[in-house]
Amino acid sequence: MSETLLGTEIMEIHKEVDARGLNCPLPILKAKKALSELQSGEVLRIIATDPGSVRDFQAFAKQTGNVLLSQVQDGREFTFLMRRK
């Protein structure tokens, strides 16, 4: 477990998925598997390099009911925080 700063709130990260170098649909599939291992309310961090993952994670959150807390681009990397429903 680690922590990250989201706005003014320190958020506990319960699991992390490194999906760098993977293209659609692999980042979503890895995130789906990781989320299934978390308890309700726990937070997953996903790091991806596929630009399409921004759109994919927004749609994934809407379809599954999990909450996309944040998405940040840093150079060619995208970091997503998702809270399990």
mmCIF file of N, CA and C in Angstrom:
data_model
loop_
_atom_site.group_PDB
_atom_site.id
_atom_site.type_symbol
_atom_site.label_atom_id
_atom_site.label_comp_id
_atom_site.label_asym_id
_atom_site.label_seq_id
_atom_site.Cartn_x
_atom_site.Cartn_y
_atom_site.Cartn_z
ATOM 1 N N MET A 1 0.842 -1.188 0.000
ATOM 2 C CA MET A 1 0.000 0.000 0.000
ATOM 3 C C MET A 1 0.881 1.242 0.000
ATOM 4 N N SER A 2 0.411 2.271 -0.658
ATOM 5 C CA SER A 2 1.118 3.542 -0.668
ATOM 6 C C SER A 2 0.077 4.645 -0.586
ATOM 7 N N GLU A 3 0.560 5.871 -0.616
ATOM 8 C CA GLU A 3 -0.345 7.013 -0.538
ATOM 9 C C GLU A 3 -0.022 7.974 -1.662
ATOM 10 N N THR A 4 -1.015 8.746 -2.062
ATOM 11 C CA THR A 4 -0.826 9.784 -3.060
ATOM 12 C C THR A 4 -1.678 10.978 -2.665
ATOM 13 N N LEU A 5 -1.319 12.126 -3.164
ATOM 14 C CA LEU A 5 -2.057 13.351 -2.861
ATOM 15 C C LEU A 5 -3.043 13.603 -3.986
ATOM 16 N N LEU A 6 -4.316 13.686 -3.650
ATOM 17 C CA LEU A 6 -5.373 13.981 -4.615
ATOM 18 C C LEU A 6 -6.032 15.274 -4.157
ATOM 19 N N GLY A 7 -5.702 16.360 -4.851
ATOM 20 C CA GLY A 7 -6.167 17.668 -4.398
ATOM 21 C C GLY A 7 -5.522 17.967 -3.060
ATOM 22 N N THR A 8 -6.318 18.137 -2.028
ATOM 23 C CA THR A 8 -5.778 18.382 -0.697
ATOM 24 C C THR A 8 -5.911 17.138 0.185
ATOM 25 N N GLU A 9 -6.401 16.054 -0.400
ATOM 26 C CA GLU A 9 -6.643 14.828 0.350
ATOM 27 C C GLU A 9 -5.528 13.812 0.082
ATOM 28 N N ILE A 10 -5.030 13.194 1.133
ATOM 29 C CA ILE A 10 -4.074 12.105 0.958
ATOM 30 C C ILE A 10 -4.873 10.823 0.793
ATOM 31 N N MET A 11 -4.643 10.154 -0.316
ATOM 32 C CA MET A 11 -5.406 8.965 -0.669
ATOM 33 C C MET A 11 -4.536 7.733 -0.498
ATOM 34 N N GLU A 12 -5.054 6.725 0.179
ATOM 35 C CA GLU A 12 -4.335 5.467 0.337
ATOM 36 C C GLU A 12 -4.548 4.617 -0.908
ATOM 37 N N ILE A 13 -3.452 4.137 -1.491
ATOM 38 C CA ILE A 13 -3.499 3.272 -2.664
ATOM 39 C C ILE A 13 -3.348 1.833 -2.177
ATOM 40 N N HIS A 14 -4.300 0.999 -2.501
ATOM 41 C CA HIS A 14 -4.299 -0.377 -2.010
ATOM 42 C C HIS A 14 -3.640 -1.348 -2.976
ATOM 43 N N LYS A 15 -3.582 -0.988 -4.252
ATOM 44 C CA LYS A 15 -2.981 -1.860 -5.259
ATOM 45 C C LYS A 15 -2.589 -1.000 -6.447
ATOM 46 N N GLU A 16 -1.547 -1.452 -7.166
ATOM 47 C CA GLU A 16 -1.099 -0.712 -8.347
ATOM 48 C C GLU A 16 -0.928 -1.668 -9.514
ATOM 49 N N VAL A 17 -1.327 -1.199 -10.698
ATOM 50 C CA VAL A 17 -1.163 -1.961 -11.931
ATOM 51 C C VAL A 17 -0.258 -1.154 -12.852
ATOM 52 N N ASP A 18 0.821 -1.786 -13.310
ATOM 53 C CA ASP A 18 1.721 -1.161 -14.277
ATOM 54 C C ASP A 18 1.351 -1.697 -15.652
ATOM 55 N N ALA A 19 0.662 -0.871 -16.431
ATOM 56 C CA ALA A 19 0.227 -1.270 -17.773
ATOM 57 C C ALA A 19 1.011 -0.511 -18.837
ATOM 58 N N ARG A 20 2.192 -0.002 -18.478
ATOM 59 C CA ARG A 20 3.011 0.716 -19.454
ATOM 60 C C ARG A 20 3.424 -0.233 -20.577
ATOM 61 N N GLY A 21 3.322 0.262 -21.802
ATOM 62 C CA GLY A 21 3.700 -0.535 -22.967
ATOM 63 C C GLY A 21 2.592 -1.447 -23.467
ATOM 64 N N LEU A 22 1.481 -1.510 -22.764
ATOM 65 C CA LEU A 22 0.360 -2.354 -23.180
ATOM 66 C C LEU A 22 -0.685 -1.517 -23.913
ATOM 67 N N ASN A 23 -1.278 -2.113 -24.938
ATOM 68 C CA ASN A 23 -2.319 -1.425 -25.696
ATOM 69 C C ASN A 23 -3.678 -2.028 -25.378
ATOM 70 N N CYS A 24 -4.710 -1.272 -25.722
ATOM 71 C CA CYS A 24 -6.097 -1.682 -25.511
ATOM 72 C C CYS A 24 -6.296 -3.088 -26.063
ATOM 73 N N PRO A 25 -6.970 -3.952 -25.361
ATOM 74 C CA PRO A 25 -7.714 -3.761 -24.118
ATOM 75 C C PRO A 25 -6.947 -4.179 -22.860
ATOM 76 N N LEU A 26 -5.651 -4.451 -22.974
ATOM 77 C CA LEU A 26 -4.908 -5.006 -21.829
ATOM 78 C C LEU A 26 -4.897 -4.128 -20.575
ATOM 79 N N PRO A 27 -4.724 -2.795 -20.662
ATOM 80 C CA PRO A 27 -4.780 -2.004 -19.419
ATOM 81 C C PRO A 27 -6.115 -2.161 -18.681
ATOM 82 N N ILE A 28 -7.211 -2.186 -19.423
ATOM 83 C CA ILE A 28 -8.537 -2.355 -18.805
ATOM 84 C C ILE A 28 -8.661 -3.747 -18.199
ATOM 85 N N LEU A 29 -8.208 -4.764 -18.905
ATOM 86 C CA LEU A 29 -8.308 -6.133 -18.396
ATOM 87 C C LEU A 29 -7.493 -6.314 -17.121
ATOM 88 N N LYS A 30 -6.298 -5.734 -17.099
ATOM 89 C CA LYS A 30 -5.467 -5.818 -15.887
ATOM 90 C C LYS A 30 -6.122 -5.065 -14.727
ATOM 91 N N ALA A 31 -6.709 -3.913 -15.026
ATOM 92 C CA ALA A 31 -7.384 -3.129 -13.987
ATOM 93 C C ALA A 31 -8.606 -3.882 -13.465
ATOM 94 N N LYS A 32 -9.355 -4.496 -14.366
ATOM 95 C CA LYS A 32 -10.549 -5.244 -13.965
ATOM 96 C C LYS A 32 -10.173 -6.375 -13.011
ATOM 97 N N LYS A 33 -9.103 -7.094 -13.335
ATOM 98 C CA LYS A 33 -8.648 -8.194 -12.477
ATOM 99 C C LYS A 33 -8.209 -7.659 -11.114
ATOM 100 N N ALA A 34 -7.443 -6.567 -11.118
ATOM 101 C CA ALA A 34 -6.956 -5.989 -9.855
ATOM 102 C C ALA A 34 -8.110 -5.480 -9.003
ATOM 103 N N LEU A 35 -9.094 -4.836 -9.616
ATOM 104 C CA LEU A 35 -10.248 -4.339 -8.872
ATOM 105 C C LEU A 35 -11.026 -5.483 -8.226
ATOM 106 N N SER A 36 -11.069 -6.630 -8.896
ATOM 107 C CA SER A 36 -11.809 -7.772 -8.349
ATOM 108 C C SER A 36 -11.151 -8.306 -7.076
ATOM 109 N N GLU A 37 -9.876 -7.975 -6.882
ATOM 110 C CA GLU A 37 -9.139 -8.427 -5.705
ATOM 111 C C GLU A 37 -9.224 -7.429 -4.554
ATOM 112 N N LEU A 38 -9.838 -6.273 -4.805
ATOM 113 C CA LEU A 38 -9.962 -5.238 -3.776
ATOM 114 C C LEU A 38 -11.327 -5.304 -3.098
ATOM 115 N N GLN A 39 -11.384 -4.732 -1.910
ATOM 116 C CA GLN A 39 -12.647 -4.589 -1.199
ATOM 117 C C GLN A 39 -13.330 -3.304 -1.674
ATOM 118 N N SER A 40 -14.632 -3.209 -1.460
ATOM 119 C CA SER A 40 -15.382 -2.012 -1.808
ATOM 120 C C SER A 40 -14.768 -0.796 -1.118
ATOM 121 N N GLY A 41 -14.558 0.277 -1.884
ATOM 122 C CA GLY A 41 -14.004 1.516 -1.336
ATOM 123 C C GLY A 41 -12.495 1.615 -1.443
ATOM 124 N N GLU A 42 -11.814 0.506 -1.738
ATOM 125 C CA GLU A 42 -10.351 0.552 -1.863
ATOM 126 C C GLU A 42 -9.963 1.152 -3.211
ATOM 127 N N VAL A 43 -8.723 1.659 -3.279
ATOM 128 C CA VAL A 43 -8.281 2.438 -4.439
ATOM 129 C C VAL A 43 -7.182 1.712 -5.202
ATOM 130 N N LEU A 44 -7.331 1.715 -6.522
ATOM 131 C CA LEU A 44 -6.364 1.125 -7.442
ATOM 132 C C LEU A 44 -5.704 2.248 -8.239
ATOM 133 N N ARG A 45 -4.368 2.159 -8.371
ATOM 134 C CA ARG A 45 -3.644 3.094 -9.253
ATOM 135 C C ARG A 45 -3.211 2.311 -10.486
ATOM 136 N N ILE A 46 -3.486 2.862 -11.664
ATOM 137 C CA ILE A 46 -3.081 2.251 -12.920
ATOM 138 C C ILE A 46 -2.175 3.232 -13.643
ATOM 139 N N ILE A 47 -1.044 2.737 -14.110
ATOM 140 C CA ILE A 47 -0.130 3.560 -14.909
ATOM 141 C C ILE A 47 -0.102 2.951 -16.308
ATOM 142 N N ALA A 48 -0.422 3.763 -17.316
ATOM 143 C CA ALA A 48 -0.499 3.287 -18.690
ATOM 144 C C ALA A 48 0.186 4.273 -19.627
ATOM 145 N N THR A 49 0.535 3.788 -20.818
ATOM 146 C CA THR A 49 1.146 4.657 -21.828
ATOM 147 C C THR A 49 0.284 4.762 -23.083
ATOM 148 N N ASP A 50 -0.773 3.981 -23.168
ATOM 149 C CA ASP A 50 -1.661 4.003 -24.327
ATOM 150 C C ASP A 50 -2.568 5.237 -24.245
ATOM 151 N N PRO A 51 -2.444 6.185 -25.200
ATOM 152 C CA PRO A 51 -3.291 7.387 -25.158
ATOM 153 C C PRO A 51 -4.779 7.061 -25.164
ATOM 154 N N GLY A 52 -5.162 5.934 -25.760
ATOM 155 C CA GLY A 52 -6.558 5.534 -25.785
ATOM 156 C C GLY A 52 -7.084 5.125 -24.421
ATOM 157 N N SER A 53 -6.179 4.907 -23.479
ATOM 158 C CA SER A 53 -6.610 4.466 -22.151
ATOM 159 C C SER A 53 -7.420 5.550 -21.427
ATOM 160 N N VAL A 54 -7.208 6.812 -21.773
ATOM 161 C CA VAL A 54 -7.983 7.894 -21.142
ATOM 162 C C VAL A 54 -9.464 7.678 -21.425
ATOM 163 N N ARG A 55 -9.795 7.519 -22.667
ATOM 164 C CA ARG A 55 -11.179 7.284 -23.079
ATOM 165 C C ARG A 55 -11.674 5.937 -22.528
ATOM 166 N N ASP A 56 -10.808 4.928 -22.583
ATOM 167 C CA ASP A 56 -11.199 3.582 -22.136
ATOM 168 C C ASP A 56 -11.548 3.554 -20.651
ATOM 169 N N PHE A 57 -10.745 4.210 -19.811
ATOM 170 C CA PHE A 57 -11.011 4.170 -18.375
ATOM 171 C C PHE A 57 -12.247 4.990 -18.002
ATOM 172 N N GLN A 58 -12.525 6.057 -18.744
ATOM 173 C CA GLN A 58 -13.757 6.810 -18.500
ATOM 174 C C GLN A 58 -14.971 5.932 -18.784
ATOM 175 N N ALA A 59 -14.935 5.224 -19.910
ATOM 176 C CA ALA A 59 -16.045 4.338 -20.278
ATOM 177 C C ALA A 59 -16.150 3.164 -19.307
ATOM 178 N N PHE A 60 -15.008 2.604 -18.916
ATOM 179 C CA PHE A 60 -14.982 1.471 -17.990
ATOM 180 C C PHE A 60 -15.625 1.850 -16.656
ATOM 181 N N ALA A 61 -15.306 3.042 -16.162
ATOM 182 C CA ALA A 61 -15.880 3.491 -14.893
ATOM 183 C C ALA A 61 -17.400 3.614 -15.009
ATOM 184 N N LYS A 62 -17.882 4.190 -16.098
ATOM 185 C CA LYS A 62 -19.327 4.346 -16.285
ATOM 186 C C LYS A 62 -20.026 2.993 -16.382
ATOM 187 N N GLN A 63 -19.409 2.061 -17.091
ATOM 188 C CA GLN A 63 -20.027 0.752 -17.312
ATOM 189 C C GLN A 63 -20.043 -0.104 -16.053
ATOM 190 N N THR A 64 -19.019 0.016 -15.212
ATOM 191 C CA THR A 64 -18.883 -0.883 -14.065
ATOM 192 C C THR A 64 -19.370 -0.279 -12.757
ATOM 193 N N GLY A 65 -19.509 1.044 -12.705
ATOM 194 C CA GLY A 65 -19.918 1.686 -11.459
ATOM 195 C C GLY A 65 -18.759 1.986 -10.525
ATOM 196 N N ASN A 66 -17.534 1.590 -10.920
ATOM 197 C CA ASN A 66 -16.358 1.988 -10.146
ATOM 198 C C ASN A 66 -16.115 3.472 -10.399
ATOM 199 N N VAL A 67 -15.484 4.147 -9.446
ATOM 200 C CA VAL A 67 -15.323 5.595 -9.546
ATOM 201 C C VAL A 67 -13.923 5.939 -10.047
ATOM 202 N N LEU A 68 -13.846 6.691 -11.153
ATOM 203 C CA LEU A 68 -12.574 7.207 -11.648
ATOM 204 C C LEU A 68 -12.293 8.485 -10.879
ATOM 205 N N LEU A 69 -11.413 8.391 -9.894
ATOM 206 C CA LEU A 69 -11.127 9.528 -9.011
ATOM 207 C C LEU A 69 -10.286 10.587 -9.702
ATOM 208 N N SER A 70 -9.314 10.139 -10.495
ATOM 209 C CA SER A 70 -8.462 11.105 -11.190
ATOM 210 C C SER A 70 -7.783 10.448 -12.372
ATOM 211 N N GLN A 71 -7.381 11.301 -13.309
ATOM 212 C CA GLN A 71 -6.547 10.872 -14.430
ATOM 213 C C GLN A 71 -5.570 12.012 -14.691
ATOM 214 N N VAL A 72 -4.309 11.660 -14.714
ATOM 215 C CA VAL A 72 -3.255 12.662 -14.854
ATOM 216 C C VAL A 72 -2.295 12.206 -15.945
ATOM 217 N N GLN A 73 -1.935 13.125 -16.825
ATOM 218 C CA GLN A 73 -0.932 12.830 -17.841
ATOM 219 C C GLN A 73 0.374 13.477 -17.440
ATOM 220 N N ASP A 74 1.446 12.688 -17.464
ATOM 221 C CA ASP A 74 2.792 13.178 -17.177
ATOM 222 C C ASP A 74 3.680 12.709 -18.320
ATOM 223 N N GLY A 75 3.901 13.596 -19.273
ATOM 224 C CA GLY A 75 4.654 13.193 -20.457
ATOM 225 C C GLY A 75 3.840 12.185 -21.245
ATOM 226 N N ARG A 76 4.402 10.991 -21.425
ATOM 227 C CA ARG A 76 3.712 9.952 -22.188
ATOM 228 C C ARG A 76 3.014 8.944 -21.287
ATOM 229 N N GLU A 77 3.003 9.202 -19.996
ATOM 230 C CA GLU A 77 2.352 8.287 -19.053
ATOM 231 C C GLU A 77 1.039 8.868 -18.534
ATOM 232 N N PHE A 78 0.093 7.987 -18.336
ATOM 233 C CA PHE A 78 -1.214 8.347 -17.793
ATOM 234 C C PHE A 78 -1.402 7.575 -16.495
ATOM 235 N N THR A 79 -1.775 8.283 -15.443
ATOM 236 C CA THR A 79 -2.022 7.647 -14.156
ATOM 237 C C THR A 79 -3.487 7.836 -13.795
ATOM 238 N N PHE A 80 -4.123 6.726 -13.477
ATOM 239 C CA PHE A 80 -5.538 6.721 -13.121
ATOM 240 C C PHE A 80 -5.689 6.214 -11.698
ATOM 241 N N LEU A 81 -6.598 6.821 -10.951
ATOM 242 C CA LEU A 81 -6.979 6.316 -9.631
ATOM 243 C C LEU A 81 -8.435 5.921 -9.713
ATOM 244 N N MET A 82 -8.724 4.666 -9.353
ATOM 245 C CA MET A 82 -10.095 4.172 -9.364
ATOM 246 C C MET A 82 -10.448 3.608 -8.001
ATOM 247 N N ARG A 83 -11.643 3.931 -7.559
ATOM 248 C CA ARG A 83 -12.168 3.388 -6.295
ATOM 249 C C ARG A 83 -13.168 2.296 -6.635
ATOM 250 N N ARG A 84 -12.974 1.126 -6.009
ATOM 251 C CA ARG A 84 -13.903 0.031 -6.265
ATOM 252 C C ARG A 84 -15.265 0.338 -5.660
ATOM 253 N N LYS A 85 -16.307 0.034 -6.427
ATOM 254 C CA LYS A 85 -17.683 0.286 -5.969
ATOM 255 C C LYS A 85 -18.043 -0.591 -4.790
#
